[in-house]
Amino acid sequence: MQLPIKAILVFHAAARAGSISRAAAELSVTPSAVSQQIQLLEVQLGISLLAKAGRGVVLTEAGERYFSMISEQIERIEEATGTIQGFRSVTTLTVRATPTLSNKWLLPRLGKLLDQHPDLEVRLDGTNEPTDFNQELVDIELRHGNGRWPGLFVEGIADEQFMPVCSPDYAAAGSLQPQDLLDHRLIHSVKSQAQWTTWFQLTEVAPQERWSRILFDRSHMAIDAAIRGMGIALESTLMMGDELKSGRLVCPVAAPPEIRIVTQWIVCPRDHLRQKKVRIFLDWLRAERDVWQAAQHDAVS
C-alpha cells in the first residue's frame, strides 16, 4: 500500500486547527481539497478520523489516537526540512491579549521568550474583542473576564490585588484615610471588575452621589493618568508592577482593604494544546507568572 503522505499532512493540519477552513488557509488550498484528502485517508485506513462539530471539526477516538501517534514525527519532518533547505525554519505563534496586559505585563517580558526560542515568531494582537476560534487564525488568547467560557480550555493567569494608586507628587504613600478619597478626583477603568463603589463598600464609607472623576475604557490609560497626577486610580498589581517598583505610583491609603480576583485568563480550544508552539508559550507564561507571584509574596513578607 502506497503511503498517502499528502493526505496525512492535511489531516494533521485540520486536526491541529480544529477546522477545515483554517487548515485550508494554512495550507493555501481550498476547503474542499482538504476534505477530499481527509476522506482519502479515511478510506485507506478504513476508519473515521474527524467528525463535524458546529462550524469546526473534532477528532473521533481513532482520530485522536492517530493524531497523537503522528504529531511528533511530523514536527520532526518540518524541522528537518527547514534544516536541509539551508535556512532556519520559523514558526509563527499568534497571541491575542487585552491592550493593558499586552502593554504592561506581556510586552516587557516577551524578549525572554524570543531569546529562548529564536525559531519562534510571535504576532501579538492587542484587543479586548474575544476570539472566534472557528473563524480567526489565533493560536491562544489572554482574555479579560470572569473565566466562564464553556467548550474552551480556560486557566487563570494570576490572583490580582486591586489597590488605590497615584503619583507620589499627588499624594504621599499612606497619607490618606479611605474617607479622604471623596475629596479627590478618582480615575475609573469602566471595564474593570474592581470598581470604586465596591472598594468604598469594603471601607464602610458611603460614596457621594456626585464625585470628581475621569473615566477610561482601558486600564493602561487609567494607570498612565495616575502617573501624570490626574487623580487616584483603582488598579491591579499585575498591570502596574513596574510602576509600583520604580516608585512612579504609590498607594496613598493607609491599610487599604484587599480586593483579590482573577481577571485575566488563558483561553484556547483544547486541541490547540497539542501544538508545540502553544505548549512552548504556555510553559514560558506560567514560569513568568510564577516569578511575578514570588516577587509579590516577597514584597509583602
XYZ file of N, CA and C in Angstrom, residues 92-257:
498
model
N 5.281 30.679 13.401
C 4.560 31.872 13.855
C 3.495 31.494 14.871
N 3.527 32.154 16.012
C 2.530 31.982 17.069
C 1.716 33.266 17.147
N 0.414 33.156 16.970
C -0.452 34.336 17.058
C -1.134 34.355 18.418
N -0.868 35.419 19.173
C -1.419 35.585 20.526
C -2.319 36.810 20.532
N -3.525 36.659 21.031
C -4.411 37.801 21.242
C -4.471 38.083 22.738
N -4.319 39.343 23.099
C -4.330 39.717 24.519
C -4.938 41.102 24.666
N -5.452 41.384 25.839
C -6.032 42.691 26.097
C -4.950 43.766 25.983
N -5.312 44.982 25.573
C -4.298 46.034 25.405
C -3.471 46.298 26.661
N -4.123 46.304 27.820
C -3.388 46.602 29.051
C -2.419 45.483 29.397
N -2.867 44.235 29.327
C -1.969 43.112 29.617
C -0.830 43.076 28.607
N -1.136 43.366 27.342
C -0.100 43.396 26.306
C 0.968 44.429 26.632
N 0.540 45.645 26.958
C 1.473 46.757 27.172
C 2.208 46.690 28.498
N 1.469 46.345 29.551
C 2.010 46.476 30.903
C 2.680 45.215 31.434
N 2.308 44.043 30.938
C 2.863 42.813 31.511
C 3.539 41.929 30.475
N 2.871 41.701 29.342
C 3.388 40.742 28.365
C 4.580 41.293 27.600
N 4.445 42.500 27.051
C 5.486 43.070 26.201
C 6.832 43.212 26.918
N 6.876 43.685 28.168
C 8.175 43.807 28.831
C 8.899 42.474 29.026
N 8.167 41.360 28.991
C 8.764 40.045 29.225
C 8.984 39.245 27.948
N 8.393 39.687 26.851
C 8.347 38.892 25.628
C 9.732 38.610 25.050
N 10.666 39.516 25.270
C 12.021 39.317 24.757
C 12.660 38.043 25.278
N 12.334 37.658 26.511
C 12.885 36.426 27.083
C 12.435 35.210 26.285
N 11.152 35.188 25.920
C 10.626 34.077 25.128
C 11.337 33.985 23.784
N 11.514 35.128 23.123
C 12.148 35.148 21.808
C 13.621 34.753 21.895
N 14.289 35.139 22.970
C 15.689 34.755 23.155
C 15.819 33.252 23.399
N 14.880 32.700 24.148
C 14.913 31.264 24.459
C 14.537 30.409 23.253
N 13.704 30.960 22.364
C 13.207 30.198 21.217
C 13.351 31.055 19.950
N 14.562 31.154 19.405
C 14.796 32.024 18.240
C 14.038 31.592 16.989
N 13.552 30.358 16.936
C 12.788 29.909 15.769
C 11.308 30.243 15.887
N 10.925 30.884 16.986
C 9.526 31.228 17.203
C 9.291 32.694 16.852
N 8.344 32.926 15.964
C 7.947 34.277 15.585
C 6.587 34.566 16.215
N 6.487 35.651 16.976
C 5.255 35.957 17.710
C 4.531 37.118 17.050
N 3.254 36.919 16.815
C 2.378 38.021 16.386
C 1.439 38.318 17.545
N 1.545 39.522 18.091
C 0.740 39.917 19.242
C -0.375 40.842 18.791
N -1.611 40.413 19.016
C -2.804 41.157 18.624
C -3.446 41.714 19.889
N -3.292 43.027 20.121
C -3.794 43.652 21.338
C -5.208 44.179 21.167
N -6.182 43.469 21.700
C -7.580 43.886 21.600
C -8.391 43.239 22.710
N -9.513 43.874 23.047
C -10.436 43.300 24.029
C -11.485 42.407 23.385
N -11.525 42.364 22.054
C -12.532 41.567 21.379
C -12.227 40.079 21.545
N -13.171 39.279 22.067
C -12.915 37.842 22.222
C -12.756 37.157 20.871
N -11.933 36.146 20.833
C -11.628 35.435 19.593
C -12.733 34.442 19.239
N -13.122 34.436 17.980
C -13.933 33.352 17.432
C -12.946 32.362 16.829
N -12.612 31.321 17.593
C -11.571 30.403 17.164
C -11.963 29.598 15.931
N -13.266 29.555 15.602
C -13.691 28.864 14.386
C -13.444 29.693 13.135
N -13.289 31.009 13.312
C -13.165 31.900 12.167
C -11.818 32.608 12.081
N -11.117 32.749 13.200
C -9.900 33.553 13.239
C -8.672 32.681 13.489
N -7.580 33.036 12.845
C -6.331 32.282 12.976
C -5.543 32.785 14.185
N -6.080 32.520 15.366
C -5.437 32.879 16.635
C -5.113 31.582 17.375
N -3.869 31.446 17.821
C -3.453 30.218 18.488
C -3.883 30.188 19.949
N -3.738 31.328 20.621
C -4.060 31.380 22.048
C -4.430 32.814 22.411
N -5.353 32.941 23.363
C -5.817 34.269 23.771
C -5.635 34.448 25.265
N -5.260 35.654 25.663
C -5.235 36.056 27.067
C -6.405 37.014 27.233
N -7.495 36.513 27.817
C -8.791 37.193 27.780
C -9.169 37.757 29.141
N -9.732 38.953 29.118
C -10.252 39.583 30.330
C -11.698 39.144 30.539
N -12.045 38.800 31.783
C -13.424 38.418 32.049
C -13.552 37.564 33.292
N -14.626 36.796 33.331
C -14.942 36.012 34.531
C -14.484 34.565 34.453
N -13.918 34.157 33.320
C -13.396 32.807 33.202
C -14.410 31.752 32.812
N -15.627 32.158 32.517
C -16.678 31.187 32.184
C -16.933 31.197 30.675
N -16.213 30.344 29.961
C -16.387 30.204 28.518
C -16.442 28.714 28.188
N -17.627 28.131 28.212
C -17.780 26.684 28.005
C -17.203 26.239 26.661
N -16.637 25.045 26.654
C -16.114 24.458 25.431
C -14.682 24.815 25.128
N -14.070 25.700 25.937
C -12.691 26.118 25.712
C -11.813 25.732 26.904
N -10.527 25.582 26.654
C -9.567 25.461 27.740
C -9.423 26.829 28.392
N -9.569 26.890 29.708
C -9.504 28.169 30.431
C -8.639 27.979 31.678
N -7.663 28.851 31.847
C -6.797 28.815 33.028
C -6.499 30.242 33.472
N -6.725 30.538 34.752
C -6.426 31.869 35.271
C -4.932 32.152 35.255
N -4.586 33.386 34.916
C -3.163 33.742 34.873
C -2.627 33.976 36.276
N -3.301 34.804 37.061
C -2.778 35.116 38.387
C -3.873 35.738 39.248
N -3.691 35.610 40.551
C -4.559 36.255 41.524
C -4.084 37.707 41.665
N -4.915 38.652 41.249
C -4.516 40.061 41.225
C -5.048 40.805 42.450
N -4.261 41.733 42.933
C -4.701 42.616 44.010
C -4.976 44.000 43.427
N -6.140 44.542 43.744
C -6.505 45.885 43.298
C -6.349 46.858 44.460
N -5.691 47.993 44.181
C -5.457 48.986 45.236
C -5.489 50.389 44.653
N -5.778 51.388 45.504
C -5.698 52.777 45.050
C -4.247 53.161 44.811
N -3.993 53.883 43.720
C -2.630 54.325 43.412
C -2.664 55.728 42.824
N -1.555 56.427 43.014
C -1.410 57.762 42.431
C 0.064 58.101 42.348
N 0.360 59.201 41.712
C 1.731 59.698 41.686
C 2.128 60.156 43.092
N 3.386 59.926 43.507
C 3.815 60.423 44.827
C 3.775 61.951 44.907
N 3.773 62.624 43.775
C 3.635 64.080 43.776
C 2.194 64.507 44.032
N 1.257 63.581 43.774
C -0.161 63.883 44.014
C -0.518 63.665 45.482
N -0.079 62.546 46.052
C -0.296 62.252 47.478
C 0.758 61.254 47.919
N 1.300 61.429 49.081
C 2.349 60.542 49.588
C 1.767 59.186 49.975
N 2.609 58.177 49.960
C 2.174 56.829 50.335
C 1.649 56.812 51.757
N 0.469 56.225 51.952
C -0.107 56.059 53.280
C -0.553 57.337 53.951
N -0.708 58.435 53.185
C -1.029 59.728 53.780
C -2.529 59.983 53.910
N -3.365 59.127 53.325
C -4.810 59.361 53.316
C -5.572 58.239 54.008
N -6.746 58.578 54.514
C -7.711 57.605 55.006
C -8.761 57.390 53.910
N -9.471 56.250 53.953
C -10.453 55.975 52.890
C -11.429 57.121 52.641
N -11.935 57.753 53.706
C -12.914 58.823 53.514
C -12.312 60.051 52.835
N -10.973 60.189 52.925
C -10.318 61.324 52.288
C -10.417 61.264 50.765
N -10.575 60.061 50.211
C -10.598 59.914 48.759
C -11.805 60.596 48.129
N -12.848 60.836 48.927
C -14.036 61.505 48.404
C -13.734 62.953 48.002
N -12.638 63.493 48.513
C -12.274 64.870 48.194
C -11.289 64.948 47.015
N -11.013 63.794 46.393
C -10.041 63.758 45.304
C -10.693 63.266 44.009
N -10.065 63.599 42.892
C -10.544 63.068 41.609
C -10.190 61.589 41.536
N -11.184 60.769 41.246
C -10.980 59.330 41.157
C -10.992 58.898 39.706
N -10.008 58.092 39.339
C -9.851 57.606 37.968
C -10.535 56.247 37.849
N -11.435 56.132 36.892
C -12.227 54.909 36.723
C -11.812 54.158 35.459
N -11.605 52.846 35.591
C -11.494 51.946 34.436
C -12.867 51.304 34.272
N -13.604 51.735 33.279
C -15.020 51.384 33.209
C -15.263 49.894 32.958
N -14.280 49.186 32.383
C -14.448 47.753 32.110
C -13.822 46.868 33.173
N -13.256 47.477 34.201
C -12.591 46.705 35.251
C -13.610 45.948 36.104
N -13.186 44.804 36.630
C -14.047 44.045 37.527
C -13.962 44.542 38.966
N -13.072 45.472 39.230
C -12.966 46.105 40.546
C -13.298 47.586 40.385
N -14.394 48.021 40.980
C -14.860 49.395 40.836
C -14.811 50.129 42.171
N -14.774 51.446 42.080
C -14.688 52.272 43.281
C -15.886 52.042 44.210
N -17.069 51.809 43.678
C -18.235 51.583 44.542
C -18.014 50.375 45.450
N -17.441 49.304 44.896
C -17.141 48.112 45.703
C -16.084 48.420 46.749
N -15.061 49.161 46.345
C -13.982 49.485 47.274
C -14.509 50.297 48.455
N -15.350 51.283 48.194
C -15.908 52.083 49.286
C -16.815 51.257 50.192
N -17.524 50.292 49.631
C -18.341 49.408 50.465
C -17.477 48.636 51.459
N -16.309 48.176 50.997
C -15.400 47.434 51.876
C -14.835 48.322 52.979
N -14.712 49.620 52.715
C -14.196 50.547 53.724
C -15.305 51.100 54.619
N -16.556 50.751 54.278
C -17.738 51.251 55.006
C -17.844 52.760 54.919
N -17.365 53.299 53.808
C -17.512 54.729 53.521
C -18.556 54.875 52.421
N -19.568 55.689 52.670
C -20.622 55.886 51.672
C -20.127 56.831 50.588
N -20.081 56.384 49.327
C -19.631 57.280 48.251
C -20.636 58.397 48.019
N -20.149 59.513 47.534
C -21.021 60.647 47.268
C -21.869 60.392 46.024
N -22.996 61.087 45.952
C -23.840 60.958 44.763
C -23.110 61.477 43.532
N -22.364 62.535 43.706
C -21.544 63.057 42.609
C -20.130 63.227 43.133
N -19.202 62.747 42.354
C -17.800 62.892 42.743
C -16.979 63.308 41.535
N -15.812 63.851 41.842
C -14.919 64.263 40.769
C -14.254 63.015 40.199
N -14.371 62.833 38.892
C -13.837 61.603 38.314
C -13.452 61.818 36.852
N -12.654 60.873 36.343
C -12.318 60.776 34.932
C -12.390 59.309 34.573
N -12.943 58.987 33.398
C -13.211 57.599 33.034
C -12.413 57.200 31.789
N -11.901 55.967 31.813
C -11.183 55.398 30.680
C -11.723 53.996 30.403
N -11.672 53.588 29.123
C -12.118 52.237 28.796
C -10.953 51.255 28.682
N -9.747 51.696 29.012
C -8.570 50.830 29.045
C -7.805 51.100 30.338
N -7.439 50.031 31.025
C -6.738 50.194 32.296
C -5.370 50.835 32.129
N -4.686 50.546 31.010
C -3.358 51.147 30.846
C -3.458 52.666 30.732
N -4.590 53.189 30.230
C -4.784 54.629 30.173
C -5.025 55.193 31.568
N -5.763 54.443 32.390
C -6.008 54.876 33.766
C -4.706 54.904 34.566
N -3.870 53.897 34.353
C -2.577 53.850 35.046
C -1.709 55.032 34.635
N -1.650 55.306 33.346
C -0.843 56.432 32.868
C -1.387 57.766 33.370
N -2.714 57.870 33.482
C -3.315 59.101 34.013
C -2.920 59.314 35.464
N -2.882 58.223 36.237
C -2.465 58.331 37.636
C -1.007 58.768 37.732
N -0.159 58.224 36.877
C 1.256 58.609 36.872
C 1.406 60.099 36.582
N 0.526 60.639 35.736
C 0.590 62.049 35.347
C -0.058 62.982 36.375
N -0.505 62.403 37.495
C -1.044 63.245 38.560
C -2.473 63.703 38.362
N -3.242 62.992 37.550
C -4.635 63.400 37.292
C -5.595 63.003 38.409
N -5.162 62.113 39.290
C -6.042 61.668 40.359
C -5.586 60.332 40.913
N -6.534 59.608 41.512
C -6.236 58.322 42.142
C -6.984 57.228 41.389
N -6.259 56.189 40.980
C -6.841 55.076 40.231
C -6.955 53.847 41.122
N -7.887 52.965 40.773
C -8.033 51.669 41.444
C -7.630 50.612 40.414
N -6.409 50.078 40.559
C -5.877 49.200 39.519
C -5.199 47.963 40.091
N -4.874 47.047 39.176
C -4.334 45.731 39.526
C -2.812 45.752 39.611
N -2.279 45.064 40.616
C -0.827 44.957 40.755
C -0.210 44.198 39.580
N -0.982 43.337 38.917
C -0.474 42.624 37.749
C -0.134 43.591 36.625
N -0.922 44.655 36.517
C -0.764 45.593 35.410
C 0.202 46.733 35.711
N 0.490 46.980 36.967
C 1.306 48.159 37.293
C 2.496 47.809 38.184
N 2.981 46.570 38.044
C 4.112 46.132 38.861
C 5.345 46.998 38.688
N 5.692 47.323 37.438
C 6.879 48.141 37.180
C 6.721 49.545 37.751
N 5.522 50.090 37.636
C 5.275 51.453 38.131
C 5.362 51.515 39.663
N 4.892 50.475 40.335
C 4.991 50.437 41.799
C 6.441 50.226 42.234
N 7.137 49.342 41.532
C 8.531 49.052 41.881
C 9.426 50.273 41.700
N 9.173 51.047 40.645
C 10.005 52.221 40.368
C 9.622 53.429 41.214
N 8.456 53.361 41.885
C 8.011 54.488 42.691
C 7.216 55.525 41.925
N 6.947 55.251 40.634
C 6.127 56.195 39.873
C 4.683 56.192 40.357
N 4.277 55.085 40.977
C 2.964 55.007 41.616
C 3.137 54.536 43.052
N 2.309 55.065 43.938
C 2.288 54.642 45.348
C 0.839 54.462 45.771
N 0.649 53.710 46.847
C -0.694 53.594 47.416
C -0.858 54.673 48.470
N -1.742 55.661 48.243
C -1.855 56.787 49.177
C -2.672 56.474 50.423
N -3.313 55.306 50.471
C -4.221 54.966 51.571
C -3.510 54.066 52.565
N -3.573 54.425 53.839
C -3.005 53.590 54.894
C -3.920 52.377 55.111
N -3.355 51.169 55.043
C -4.080 49.909 55.271
C -5.357 49.817 54.431
N -5.248 49.833 53.115
C -6.445 49.728 52.274
C -7.035 48.324 52.338
N -8.343 48.178 52.126
C -8.942 46.837 52.087
C -8.443 46.071 50.869
